[in-house]
PDB file of C-alpha atoms in Angstrom:
ATOM      1  CA  UNK A  12     -11.615  -9.123  -0.885  1.00 47.00           C
ATOM      2  CA  UNK A  13      -8.880  -6.665  -1.843  1.00 44.00           C
ATOM      3  CA  UNK A  14      -6.555  -5.795   1.436  1.00 38.00           C
ATOM      4  CA  UNK A  15      -7.576  -2.018   1.373  1.00 42.00           C
ATOM      5  CA  UNK A  16     -11.428  -2.895   0.791  1.00 67.00           C
ATOM      6  CA  UNK A  17     -13.677  -2.153   3.771  1.00 82.00           C
ATOM      7  CA  UNK A  18     -15.633  -5.119   5.189  1.00 90.00           C
ATOM      8  CA  UNK A  19     -19.164  -5.127   3.935  1.00 96.00           C
ATOM      9  CA  UNK A  20     -22.123  -5.174   5.993  1.00 98.00           C
ATOM     10  CA  UNK A  21     -24.624  -7.845   5.591  1.00 98.00           C
ATOM     11  CA  UNK A  22     -28.483  -8.384   6.303  1.00 98.00           C
ATOM     12  CA  UNK A  23     -29.051 -12.250   5.765  1.00 98.00           C
ATOM     13  CA  UNK A  24     -32.530 -13.995   6.572  1.00 96.00           C
ATOM     14  CA  UNK A  25     -32.387 -17.550   8.087  1.00 92.00           C
ATOM     15  CA  UNK A  26     -29.248 -17.843   9.845  1.00 94.00           C
ATOM     16  CA  UNK A  27     -30.102 -20.737  12.169  1.00 91.00           C
ATOM     17  CA  UNK A  28     -28.850 -23.399   9.917  1.00 90.00           C
ATOM     18  CA  UNK A  29     -28.135 -24.430   6.332  1.00 91.00           C
ATOM     19  CA  UNK A  30     -26.653 -21.989   3.717  1.00 92.00           C
ATOM     20  CA  UNK A  31     -27.673 -18.849   5.401  1.00 94.00           C
ATOM     21  CA  UNK A  32     -25.796 -20.130   8.668  1.00 95.00           C
ATOM     22  CA  UNK A  33     -22.604 -21.035   6.281  1.00 95.00           C
ATOM     23  CA  UNK A  34     -22.769 -17.739   4.588  1.00 97.00           C
ATOM     24  CA  UNK A  35     -23.179 -15.809   7.837  1.00 97.00           C
ATOM     25  CA  UNK A  36     -20.107 -17.465   9.282  1.00 97.00           C
ATOM     26  CA  UNK A  37     -18.025 -17.096   6.299  1.00 97.00           C
ATOM     27  CA  UNK A  38     -18.909 -13.391   6.143  1.00 98.00           C
ATOM     28  CA  UNK A  39     -17.812 -12.906  10.044  1.00 98.00           C
ATOM     29  CA  UNK A  40     -14.581 -14.960   9.240  1.00 97.00           C
ATOM     30  CA  UNK A  41     -13.595 -12.457   6.747  1.00 96.00           C
ATOM     31  CA  UNK A  42     -14.155  -9.649   9.211  1.00 97.00           C
ATOM     32  CA  UNK A  43     -17.370  -8.706   7.958  1.00 97.00           C
ATOM     33  CA  UNK A  44     -20.463  -7.276   9.945  1.00 98.00           C
ATOM     34  CA  UNK A  45     -23.727  -9.645   9.811  1.00 98.00           C
ATOM     35  CA  UNK A  46     -27.283  -8.895  10.969  1.00 98.00           C
ATOM     36  CA  UNK A  47     -29.079 -12.295  10.792  1.00 97.00           C
ATOM     37  CA  UNK A  48     -32.687 -12.943  11.293  1.00 96.00           C
ATOM     38  CA  UNK A  49     -34.169 -15.956  13.428  1.00 94.00           C
ATOM     39  CA  UNK A  50     -37.792 -17.072  13.936  1.00 89.00           C
ATOM     40  CA  UNK A  51     -36.889 -18.041  17.206  1.00 87.00           C
ATOM     41  CA  UNK A  52     -35.257 -15.650  20.105  1.00 85.00           C
ATOM     42  CA  UNK A  53     -33.561 -18.521  22.065  1.00 88.00           C
ATOM     43  CA  UNK A  54     -31.072 -18.736  19.193  1.00 91.00           C
ATOM     44  CA  UNK A  55     -30.038 -15.092  18.959  1.00 94.00           C
ATOM     45  CA  UNK A  56     -27.647 -15.126  21.823  1.00 94.00           C
ATOM     46  CA  UNK A  57     -25.686 -17.937  20.399  1.00 94.00           C
ATOM     47  CA  UNK A  58     -25.452 -16.238  17.072  1.00 96.00           C
ATOM     48  CA  UNK A  59     -24.193 -12.937  18.535  1.00 96.00           C
ATOM     49  CA  UNK A  60     -21.507 -15.132  19.970  1.00 95.00           C
ATOM     50  CA  UNK A  61     -19.962 -16.049  16.856  1.00 96.00           C
ATOM     51  CA  UNK A  62     -18.288 -12.471  16.548  1.00 97.00           C
ATOM     52  CA  UNK A  63     -19.565 -10.173  19.439  1.00 96.00           C
ATOM     53  CA  UNK A  64     -20.002  -6.501  18.245  1.00 96.00           C
ATOM     54  CA  UNK A  65     -20.151  -7.757  14.423  1.00 97.00           C
ATOM     55  CA  UNK A  66     -23.012 -10.655  14.621  1.00 98.00           C
ATOM     56  CA  UNK A  67     -26.423  -8.881  15.339  1.00 98.00           C
ATOM     57  CA  UNK A  68     -29.552 -11.058  15.699  1.00 96.00           C
ATOM     58  CA  UNK A  69     -33.142  -9.778  14.743  1.00 95.00           C
ATOM     59  CA  UNK A  70     -36.243 -11.946  15.369  1.00 94.00           C
ATOM     60  CA  UNK A  71     -38.005 -11.886  12.052  1.00 92.00           C
ATOM     61  CA  UNK A  72     -40.374 -13.970  10.001  1.00 92.00           C
ATOM     62  CA  UNK A  73     -40.809 -13.479   6.290  1.00 90.00           C
ATOM     63  CA  UNK A  74     -44.326 -14.169   6.597  1.00 93.00           C
ATOM     64  CA  UNK A  75     -44.612 -10.867   9.075  1.00 91.00           C
ATOM     65  CA  UNK A  76     -46.712  -8.246   7.265  1.00 90.00           C
ATOM     66  CA  UNK A  77     -45.008  -4.987   5.307  1.00 93.00           C
ATOM     67  CA  UNK A  78     -44.771  -2.714   8.432  1.00 94.00           C
ATOM     68  CA  UNK A  79     -42.985  -5.362  10.583  1.00 94.00           C
ATOM     69  CA  UNK A  80     -40.594  -6.290   7.805  1.00 94.00           C
ATOM     70  CA  UNK A  81     -39.818  -2.740   7.436  1.00 95.00           C
ATOM     71  CA  UNK A  82     -39.156  -2.342  10.945  1.00 95.00           C
ATOM     72  CA  UNK A  83     -36.866  -5.447  10.838  1.00 95.00           C
ATOM     73  CA  UNK A  84     -35.000  -3.705   8.175  1.00 96.00           C
ATOM     74  CA  UNK A  85     -34.649  -0.379   9.773  1.00 96.00           C
ATOM     75  CA  UNK A  86     -33.413  -2.391  12.793  1.00 96.00           C
ATOM     76  CA  UNK A  87     -30.917  -4.121  10.826  1.00 97.00           C
ATOM     77  CA  UNK A  88     -29.462  -0.598   9.360  1.00 97.00           C
ATOM     78  CA  UNK A  89     -29.381   0.822  13.107  1.00 97.00           C
ATOM     79  CA  UNK A  90     -27.294  -2.489  14.278  1.00 97.00           C
ATOM     80  CA  UNK A  91     -25.004  -2.436  11.748  1.00 97.00           C
ATOM     81  CA  UNK A  92     -24.617   1.335  11.038  1.00 96.00           C
ATOM     82  CA  UNK A  93     -25.438   0.477   7.137  1.00 97.00           C
ATOM     83  CA  UNK A  94     -26.110  -2.317   4.942  1.00 98.00           C
ATOM     84  CA  UNK A  95     -24.265  -3.032   1.931  1.00 98.00           C
ATOM     85  CA  UNK A  96     -25.820  -6.534   1.035  1.00 98.00           C
ATOM     86  CA  UNK A  97     -29.237  -7.977   1.460  1.00 98.00           C
ATOM     87  CA  UNK A  98     -29.497 -11.835   1.210  1.00 98.00           C
ATOM     88  CA  UNK A  99     -33.129 -13.192   0.974  1.00 97.00           C
ATOM     89  CA  UNK A 100     -32.102 -16.823   2.201  1.00 95.00           C
ATOM     90  CA  UNK A 101     -35.200 -18.060   4.388  1.00 92.00           C
ATOM     91  CA  UNK A 102     -37.484 -20.271   2.621  1.00 92.00           C
ATOM     92  CA  UNK A 103     -38.866 -23.910   2.710  1.00 91.00           C
ATOM     93  CA  UNK A 104     -40.032 -26.527   0.178  1.00 91.00           C
ATOM     94  CA  UNK A 105     -43.376 -27.662  -0.434  1.00 94.00           C
ATOM     95  CA  UNK A 106     -44.116 -31.100  -1.953  1.00 93.00           C
ATOM     96  CA  UNK A 107     -47.598 -31.498  -3.526  1.00 94.00           C
ATOM     97  CA  UNK A 108     -49.204 -31.697  -6.813  1.00 95.00           C
ATOM     98  CA  UNK A 109     -50.959 -28.533  -7.539  1.00 96.00           C
ATOM     99  CA  UNK A 110     -54.315 -29.732  -7.142  1.00 96.00           C
ATOM    100  CA  UNK A 111     -53.478 -31.025  -3.513  1.00 96.00           C
ATOM    101  CA  UNK A 112     -51.984 -27.961  -2.364  1.00 97.00           C
ATOM    102  CA  UNK A 113     -54.690 -26.034   0.081  1.00 97.00           C
ATOM    103  CA  UNK A 114     -55.285 -22.372   0.102  1.00 97.00           C
ATOM    104  CA  UNK A 115     -53.382 -21.789   3.298  1.00 97.00           C
ATOM    105  CA  UNK A 116     -50.696 -23.933   2.043  1.00 97.00           C
ATOM    106  CA  UNK A 117     -50.374 -21.972  -1.321  1.00 97.00           C
ATOM    107  CA  UNK A 118     -50.115 -18.758   0.853  1.00 97.00           C
ATOM    108  CA  UNK A 119     -47.712 -19.406   3.159  1.00 96.00           C
ATOM    109  CA  UNK A 120     -45.339 -20.584   0.515  1.00 96.00           C
ATOM    110  CA  UNK A 121     -45.686 -17.735  -1.447  1.00 97.00           C
ATOM    111  CA  UNK A 122     -45.574 -15.419   1.636  1.00 96.00           C
ATOM    112  CA  UNK A 123     -42.325 -16.973   2.887  1.00 96.00           C
ATOM    113  CA  UNK A 124     -40.524 -17.676  -0.510  1.00 96.00           C
ATOM    114  CA  UNK A 125     -41.371 -14.564  -2.538  1.00 97.00           C
ATOM    115  CA  UNK A 126     -43.648 -11.927  -0.816  1.00 97.00           C
ATOM    116  CA  UNK A 127     -41.789 -11.863   2.056  1.00 96.00           C
ATOM    117  CA  UNK A 128     -38.131 -11.445   0.119  1.00 97.00           C
ATOM    118  CA  UNK A 129     -40.143  -8.768  -2.003  1.00 97.00           C
ATOM    119  CA  UNK A 130     -41.285  -6.685   1.003  1.00 97.00           C
ATOM    120  CA  UNK A 131     -37.606  -6.651   2.599  1.00 97.00           C
ATOM    121  CA  UNK A 132     -36.506  -5.761  -0.781  1.00 98.00           C
ATOM    122  CA  UNK A 133     -38.760  -2.928  -0.964  1.00 97.00           C
ATOM    123  CA  UNK A 134     -38.045  -1.785   2.838  1.00 97.00           C
ATOM    124  CA  UNK A 135     -34.219  -1.749   2.640  1.00 97.00           C
ATOM    125  CA  UNK A 136     -34.170  -0.019  -1.132  1.00 98.00           C
ATOM    126  CA  UNK A 137     -34.373   3.550   0.103  1.00 97.00           C
ATOM    127  CA  UNK A 138     -31.210   2.835   2.230  1.00 98.00           C
ATOM    128  CA  UNK A 139     -29.575   1.433  -0.790  1.00 98.00           C
ATOM    129  CA  UNK A 140     -30.361   4.186  -3.048  1.00 98.00           C
ATOM    130  CA  UNK A 141     -29.205   6.670  -0.642  1.00 97.00           C
ATOM    131  CA  UNK A 142     -25.864   5.056  -0.552  1.00 97.00           C
ATOM    132  CA  UNK A 143     -25.638   4.423  -4.180  1.00 97.00           C
ATOM    133  CA  UNK A 144     -24.399   1.038  -4.055  1.00 97.00           C
ATOM    134  CA  UNK A 145     -25.411  -2.309  -2.512  1.00 98.00           C
ATOM    135  CA  UNK A 146     -26.126  -5.888  -3.643  1.00 98.00           C
ATOM    136  CA  UNK A 147     -29.175  -7.983  -3.850  1.00 98.00           C
ATOM    137  CA  UNK A 148     -28.737 -11.528  -3.324  1.00 98.00           C
ATOM    138  CA  UNK A 149     -31.916 -13.540  -3.776  1.00 98.00           C
ATOM    139  CA  UNK A 150     -31.609 -17.264  -2.676  1.00 97.00           C
ATOM    140  CA  UNK A 151     -33.592 -19.632  -5.561  1.00 96.00           C
ATOM    141  CA  UNK A 152     -33.045 -22.968  -6.537  1.00 95.00           C
ATOM    142  CA  UNK A 153     -32.680 -25.178  -9.674  1.00 94.00           C
ATOM    143  CA  UNK A 154     -36.689 -25.214  -9.216  1.00 93.00           C
ATOM    144  CA  UNK A 155     -36.755 -21.733  -9.995  1.00 95.00           C
ATOM    145  CA  UNK A 156     -35.288 -22.414 -13.451  1.00 95.00           C
ATOM    146  CA  UNK A 157     -36.953 -25.856 -14.006  1.00 94.00           C
ATOM    147  CA  UNK A 158     -40.077 -26.960 -13.523  1.00 94.00           C
ATOM    148  CA  UNK A 159     -41.115 -30.347 -11.805  1.00 93.00           C
ATOM    149  CA  UNK A 160     -44.024 -32.419 -11.294  1.00 92.00           C
ATOM    150  CA  UNK A 161     -44.765 -32.525  -7.284  1.00 93.00           C
ATOM    151  CA  UNK A 162     -43.181 -29.191  -7.001  1.00 95.00           C
ATOM    152  CA  UNK A 163     -45.591 -26.776  -8.653  1.00 96.00           C
ATOM    153  CA  UNK A 164     -46.195 -24.203  -6.031  1.00 97.00           C
ATOM    154  CA  UNK A 165     -42.693 -24.141  -4.814  1.00 96.00           C
ATOM    155  CA  UNK A 166     -41.510 -24.009  -8.582  1.00 97.00           C
ATOM    156  CA  UNK A 167     -44.001 -20.896  -8.837  1.00 98.00           C
ATOM    157  CA  UNK A 168     -42.388 -19.102  -5.743  1.00 97.00           C
ATOM    158  CA  UNK A 169     -39.235 -19.505  -7.016  1.00 97.00           C
ATOM    159  CA  UNK A 170     -39.966 -18.684 -10.887  1.00 97.00           C
ATOM    160  CA  UNK A 171     -41.596 -15.637  -9.393  1.00 98.00           C
ATOM    161  CA  UNK A 172     -38.674 -14.530  -7.177  1.00 98.00           C
ATOM    162  CA  UNK A 173     -36.314 -14.918 -10.329  1.00 97.00           C
ATOM    163  CA  UNK A 174     -38.409 -12.917 -12.211  1.00 98.00           C
ATOM    164  CA  UNK A 175     -38.463 -10.177  -9.704  1.00 98.00           C
ATOM    165  CA  UNK A 176     -34.593 -10.431  -9.601  1.00 98.00           C
ATOM    166  CA  UNK A 177     -34.394  -9.983 -13.392  1.00 98.00           C
ATOM    167  CA  UNK A 178     -36.508  -6.840 -13.605  1.00 98.00           C
ATOM    168  CA  UNK A 179     -34.539  -5.317 -10.276  1.00 98.00           C
ATOM    169  CA  UNK A 180     -31.353  -5.978 -12.052  1.00 98.00           C
ATOM    170  CA  UNK A 181     -32.370  -3.795 -14.973  1.00 98.00           C
ATOM    171  CA  UNK A 182     -33.925  -1.157 -12.622  1.00 98.00           C
ATOM    172  CA  UNK A 183     -31.065  -0.726 -10.111  1.00 98.00           C
ATOM    173  CA  UNK A 184     -27.626  -1.502 -12.226  1.00 97.00           C
ATOM    174  CA  UNK A 185     -28.087   2.483 -13.049  1.00 97.00           C
ATOM    175  CA  UNK A 186     -28.385   3.026  -9.511  1.00 98.00           C
ATOM    176  CA  UNK A 187     -25.299   1.472  -8.403  1.00 97.00           C
ATOM    177  CA  UNK A 188     -27.061  -1.721  -7.161  1.00 98.00           C
ATOM    178  CA  UNK A 189     -26.395  -5.081  -8.275  1.00 98.00           C
ATOM    179  CA  UNK A 190     -28.736  -8.043  -8.057  1.00 98.00           C
ATOM    180  CA  UNK A 191     -27.781 -11.850  -8.014  1.00 98.00           C
ATOM    181  CA  UNK A 192     -30.161 -14.827  -7.804  1.00 98.00           C
ATOM    182  CA  UNK A 193     -28.634 -17.848  -6.519  1.00 97.00           C
ATOM    183  CA  UNK A 194     -29.734 -21.323  -8.026  1.00 96.00           C
ATOM    184  CA  UNK A 195     -28.471 -24.388  -5.751  1.00 94.00           C
ATOM    185  CA  UNK A 196     -28.630 -27.858  -6.560  1.00 88.00           C
ATOM    186  CA  UNK A 197     -28.751 -30.479  -3.704  1.00 83.00           C
ATOM    187  CA  UNK A 198     -26.900 -29.200  -1.084  1.00 80.00           C
ATOM    188  CA  UNK A 199     -26.504 -30.789   2.745  1.00 82.00           C
ATOM    189  CA  UNK A 200     -28.820 -28.650   4.468  1.00 78.00           C
ATOM    190  CA  UNK A 201     -32.250 -29.414   6.204  1.00 75.00           C
ATOM    191  CA  UNK A 202     -34.198 -28.477   3.109  1.00 75.00           C
ATOM    192  CA  UNK A 203     -35.021 -32.116   2.289  1.00 70.00           C
ATOM    193  CA  UNK A 204     -35.218 -32.879   5.971  1.00 73.00           C
ATOM    194  CA  UNK A 205     -37.371 -31.361   8.656  1.00 77.00           C
ATOM    195  CA  UNK A 206     -37.702 -28.039   6.345  1.00 79.00           C
ATOM    196  CA  UNK A 207     -39.511 -30.169   3.753  1.00 83.00           C
ATOM    197  CA  UNK A 208     -43.360 -30.193   4.005  1.00 89.00           C
ATOM    198  CA  UNK A 209     -45.932 -32.300   2.450  1.00 90.00           C
ATOM    199  CA  UNK A 210     -49.161 -31.037   0.998  1.00 91.00           C
ATOM    200  CA  UNK A 211     -51.859 -32.426   3.552  1.00 93.00           C
ATOM    201  CA  UNK A 212     -54.293 -33.354   1.033  1.00 94.00           C
ATOM    202  CA  UNK A 213     -53.457 -36.454  -0.957  1.00 93.00           C
ATOM    203  CA  UNK A 214     -55.336 -37.783  -4.154  1.00 94.00           C
ATOM    204  CA  UNK A 215     -54.670 -41.250  -5.021  1.00 92.00           C
ATOM    205  CA  UNK A 216     -54.090 -40.078  -8.537  1.00 94.00           C
ATOM    206  CA  UNK A 217     -51.108 -38.369  -7.675  1.00 92.00           C
ATOM    207  CA  UNK A 218     -49.209 -41.235  -5.699  1.00 89.00           C
ATOM    208  CA  UNK A 219     -46.001 -40.327  -7.321  1.00 89.00           C
ATOM    209  CA  UNK A 220     -45.608 -37.011  -5.434  1.00 88.00           C
ATOM    210  CA  UNK A 221     -45.497 -39.359  -2.172  1.00 83.00           C
ATOM    211  CA  UNK A 222     -42.825 -41.228  -3.831  1.00 83.00           C
ATOM    212  CA  UNK A 223     -40.859 -38.078  -4.720  1.00 85.00           C
ATOM    213  CA  UNK A 224     -41.443 -36.944  -1.082  1.00 77.00           C
ATOM    214  CA  UNK A 225     -39.831 -40.139   0.052  1.00 78.00           C
ATOM    215  CA  UNK A 226     -37.148 -40.231  -2.417  1.00 81.00           C
ATOM    216  CA  UNK A 227     -36.051 -36.536  -0.990  1.00 80.00           C
ATOM    217  CA  UNK A 228     -36.217 -37.590   2.560  1.00 79.00           C
ATOM    218  CA  UNK A 229     -33.916 -40.596   1.627  1.00 78.00           C
ATOM    219  CA  UNK A 230     -31.653 -38.630  -0.029  1.00 72.00           C
ATOM    220  CA  UNK A 231     -31.341 -36.059   2.871  1.00 77.00           C
ATOM    221  CA  UNK A 232     -28.001 -36.116   4.107  1.00 71.00           C
ATOM    222  CA  UNK A 233     -25.969 -37.078   1.382  1.00 76.00           C
ATOM    223  CA  UNK A 234     -26.579 -34.383  -1.083  1.00 81.00           C
ATOM    224  CA  UNK A 235     -23.336 -33.446  -2.924  1.00 78.00           C
ATOM    225  CA  UNK A 236     -23.202 -29.723  -2.127  1.00 80.00           C
ATOM    226  CA  UNK A 237     -21.292 -28.159   0.645  1.00 88.00           C
ATOM    227  CA  UNK A 238     -22.873 -25.215   2.379  1.00 92.00           C
ATOM    228  CA  UNK A 239     -19.653 -23.789   3.324  1.00 93.00           C
ATOM    229  CA  UNK A 240     -18.439 -24.131  -0.409  1.00 94.00           C
ATOM    230  CA  UNK A 241     -21.769 -22.725  -1.521  1.00 95.00           C
ATOM    231  CA  UNK A 242     -21.124 -19.763   1.005  1.00 96.00           C
ATOM    232  CA  UNK A 243     -17.661 -18.939  -0.364  1.00 97.00           C
ATOM    233  CA  UNK A 244     -19.100 -19.018  -4.098  1.00 97.00           C
ATOM    234  CA  UNK A 245     -21.650 -16.266  -3.109  1.00 98.00           C
ATOM    235  CA  UNK A 246     -19.163 -14.077  -1.424  1.00 98.00           C
ATOM    236  CA  UNK A 247     -16.918 -14.349  -4.655  1.00 97.00           C
ATOM    237  CA  UNK A 248     -19.874 -13.289  -6.959  1.00 98.00           C
ATOM    238  CA  UNK A 249     -20.803 -10.340  -4.464  1.00 98.00           C
ATOM    239  CA  UNK A 250     -16.848  -8.982  -4.554  1.00 97.00           C
ATOM    240  CA  UNK A 251     -16.853  -9.300  -8.160  1.00 97.00           C
ATOM    241  CA  UNK A 252     -16.475  -6.470 -10.187  1.00 95.00           C
ATOM    242  CA  UNK A 253     -19.034  -7.674 -12.796  1.00 96.00           C
ATOM    243  CA  UNK A 254     -21.295  -9.766 -10.580  1.00 97.00           C
ATOM    244  CA  UNK A 255     -23.692 -12.419 -12.245  1.00 97.00           C
ATOM    245  CA  UNK A 256     -27.397 -12.083 -12.497  1.00 98.00           C
ATOM    246  CA  UNK A 257     -27.731 -15.946 -11.996  1.00 97.00           C
ATOM    247  CA  UNK A 258     -25.321 -18.126 -10.098  1.00 97.00           C
ATOM    248  CA  UNK A 259     -25.862 -21.814 -10.269  1.00 96.00           C
ATOM    249  CA  UNK A 260     -24.292 -23.673  -7.107  1.00 95.00           C
ATOM    250  CA  UNK A 261     -23.367 -27.236  -7.852  1.00 94.00           C
ATOM    251  CA  UNK A 262     -22.482 -29.494 -10.873  1.00 93.00           C
ATOM    252  CA  UNK A 263     -26.043 -30.625 -10.802  1.00 93.00           C
ATOM    253  CA  UNK A 264     -27.677 -27.250 -11.026  1.00 95.00           C
ATOM    254  CA  UNK A 265     -25.113 -26.456 -13.863  1.00 95.00           C
ATOM    255  CA  UNK A 266     -26.365 -29.677 -15.734  1.00 94.00           C
ATOM    256  CA  UNK A 267     -29.946 -29.123 -15.272  1.00 95.00           C
ATOM    257  CA  UNK A 268     -29.898 -25.431 -16.228  1.00 96.00           C
ATOM    258  CA  UNK A 269     -27.789 -26.458 -19.517  1.00 97.00           C
ATOM    259  CA  UNK A 270     -30.380 -29.185 -20.319  1.00 96.00           C
ATOM    260  CA  UNK A 271     -33.195 -26.924 -20.147  1.00 96.00           C
ATOM    261  CA  UNK A 272     -31.670 -24.311 -22.349  1.00 97.00           C
ATOM    262  CA  UNK A 273     -31.124 -27.493 -24.703  1.00 98.00           C
ATOM    263  CA  UNK A 274     -34.773 -28.363 -24.580  1.00 97.00           C
ATOM    264  CA  UNK A 275     -36.016 -24.720 -25.057  1.00 97.00           C
ATOM    265  CA  UNK A 276     -33.504 -24.427 -28.336  1.00 98.00           C
ATOM    266  CA  UNK A 277     -34.870 -27.718 -29.921  1.00 98.00           C
ATOM    267  CA  UNK A 278     -38.691 -26.635 -29.053  1.00 97.00           C
ATOM    268  CA  UNK A 279     -38.209 -23.121 -30.742  1.00 97.00           C
ATOM    269  CA  UNK A 280     -36.671 -24.601 -33.676  1.00 98.00           C
ATOM    270  CA  UNK A 281     -39.079 -27.093 -34.139  1.00 98.00           C
ATOM    271  CA  UNK A 282     -42.223 -24.528 -33.771  1.00 97.00           C
ATOM    272  CA  UNK A 283     -40.490 -21.256 -35.304  1.00 97.00           C
ATOM    273  CA  UNK A 284     -42.505 -21.873 -38.573  1.00 97.00           C
ATOM    274  CA  UNK A 285     -45.802 -21.665 -36.308  1.00 97.00           C
ATOM    275  CA  UNK A 286     -44.518 -18.996 -33.918  1.00 96.00           C
ATOM    276  CA  UNK A 287     -43.448 -16.536 -36.641  1.00 95.00           C
ATOM    277  CA  UNK A 288     -46.311 -16.661 -38.818  1.00 95.00           C
ATOM    278  CA  UNK A 289     -48.615 -14.331 -36.911  1.00 94.00           C
ATOM    279  CA  UNK A 290     -48.081 -11.147 -38.139  1.00 92.00           C
ATOM    280  CA  UNK A 291     -50.143  -8.898 -40.732  1.00 93.00           C
ATOM    281  CA  UNK A 292     -49.797  -9.836 -44.526  1.00 86.00           C
ATOM    282  CA  UNK A 293     -47.610  -7.043 -45.938  1.00 80.00           C
ATOM    283  CA  UNK A 294     -50.361  -6.109 -48.304  1.00 70.00           C
ATOM    284  CA  UNK A 295     -52.941  -6.038 -45.510  1.00 61.00           C
ATOM    285  CA  UNK A 296     -50.567  -3.891 -43.466  1.00 55.00           C
ATOM    286  CA  UNK A 297     -50.506  -1.266 -46.154  1.00 58.00           C
TER     287      UNK A 297
END
């Protein structure tokens, strides 16, 4: 941040731990203001003690309905005075073959990871538009760019968030509002530990999904990504004169995205002769 720049006011969902907590602490350390959402009101006092007068806690769950989320956004604006940056961070992973995931599990995953962020964005946009500036940061995942067996519904929630983010970027850039979607790889948070859920239904044909869940839990605690460094990267992107639409975090995320782009390129080349041969013949068009 430039020496004469005013500290930004942030609304960050899911600040009880992980990347959300690391980001909140980094912003507060830089003199910023943070309204952080928590699901457990017992954690509110400890969060506000991080920086009295600049750290504010709001009890909120991203699965709450539109009216509750709108009230939460309005309360955040009142507490902070205004909001410059919204970070949709709250979310969780669901492991299960698509056929195994139950209807309630499906809806809860989509409500938490997609509809909640969408509703919070819609609630805050009038405030950002009135100010003529702002930044939306949506925390996706490498799983929002590359699908994986056993994570289909989680992939769907994050792919949806990425599509929304790209469209919003085009809609909001003329209004002075930036959009960045963050795609972390493996970070040392609770995502692979207590935050990870396994679909209740188990089908023998998808035994590999249980293997995936076990591998993830064994990997928990040894992920290469440092949440503090991830938070610093997000702040760098927000403070950039020309912020990126996509910000992969971690060498693993970077490799995975480049690998998929190469796969897409090869498939486009292999099937180009079929893809492009779908127009009317020139004579028929006349």
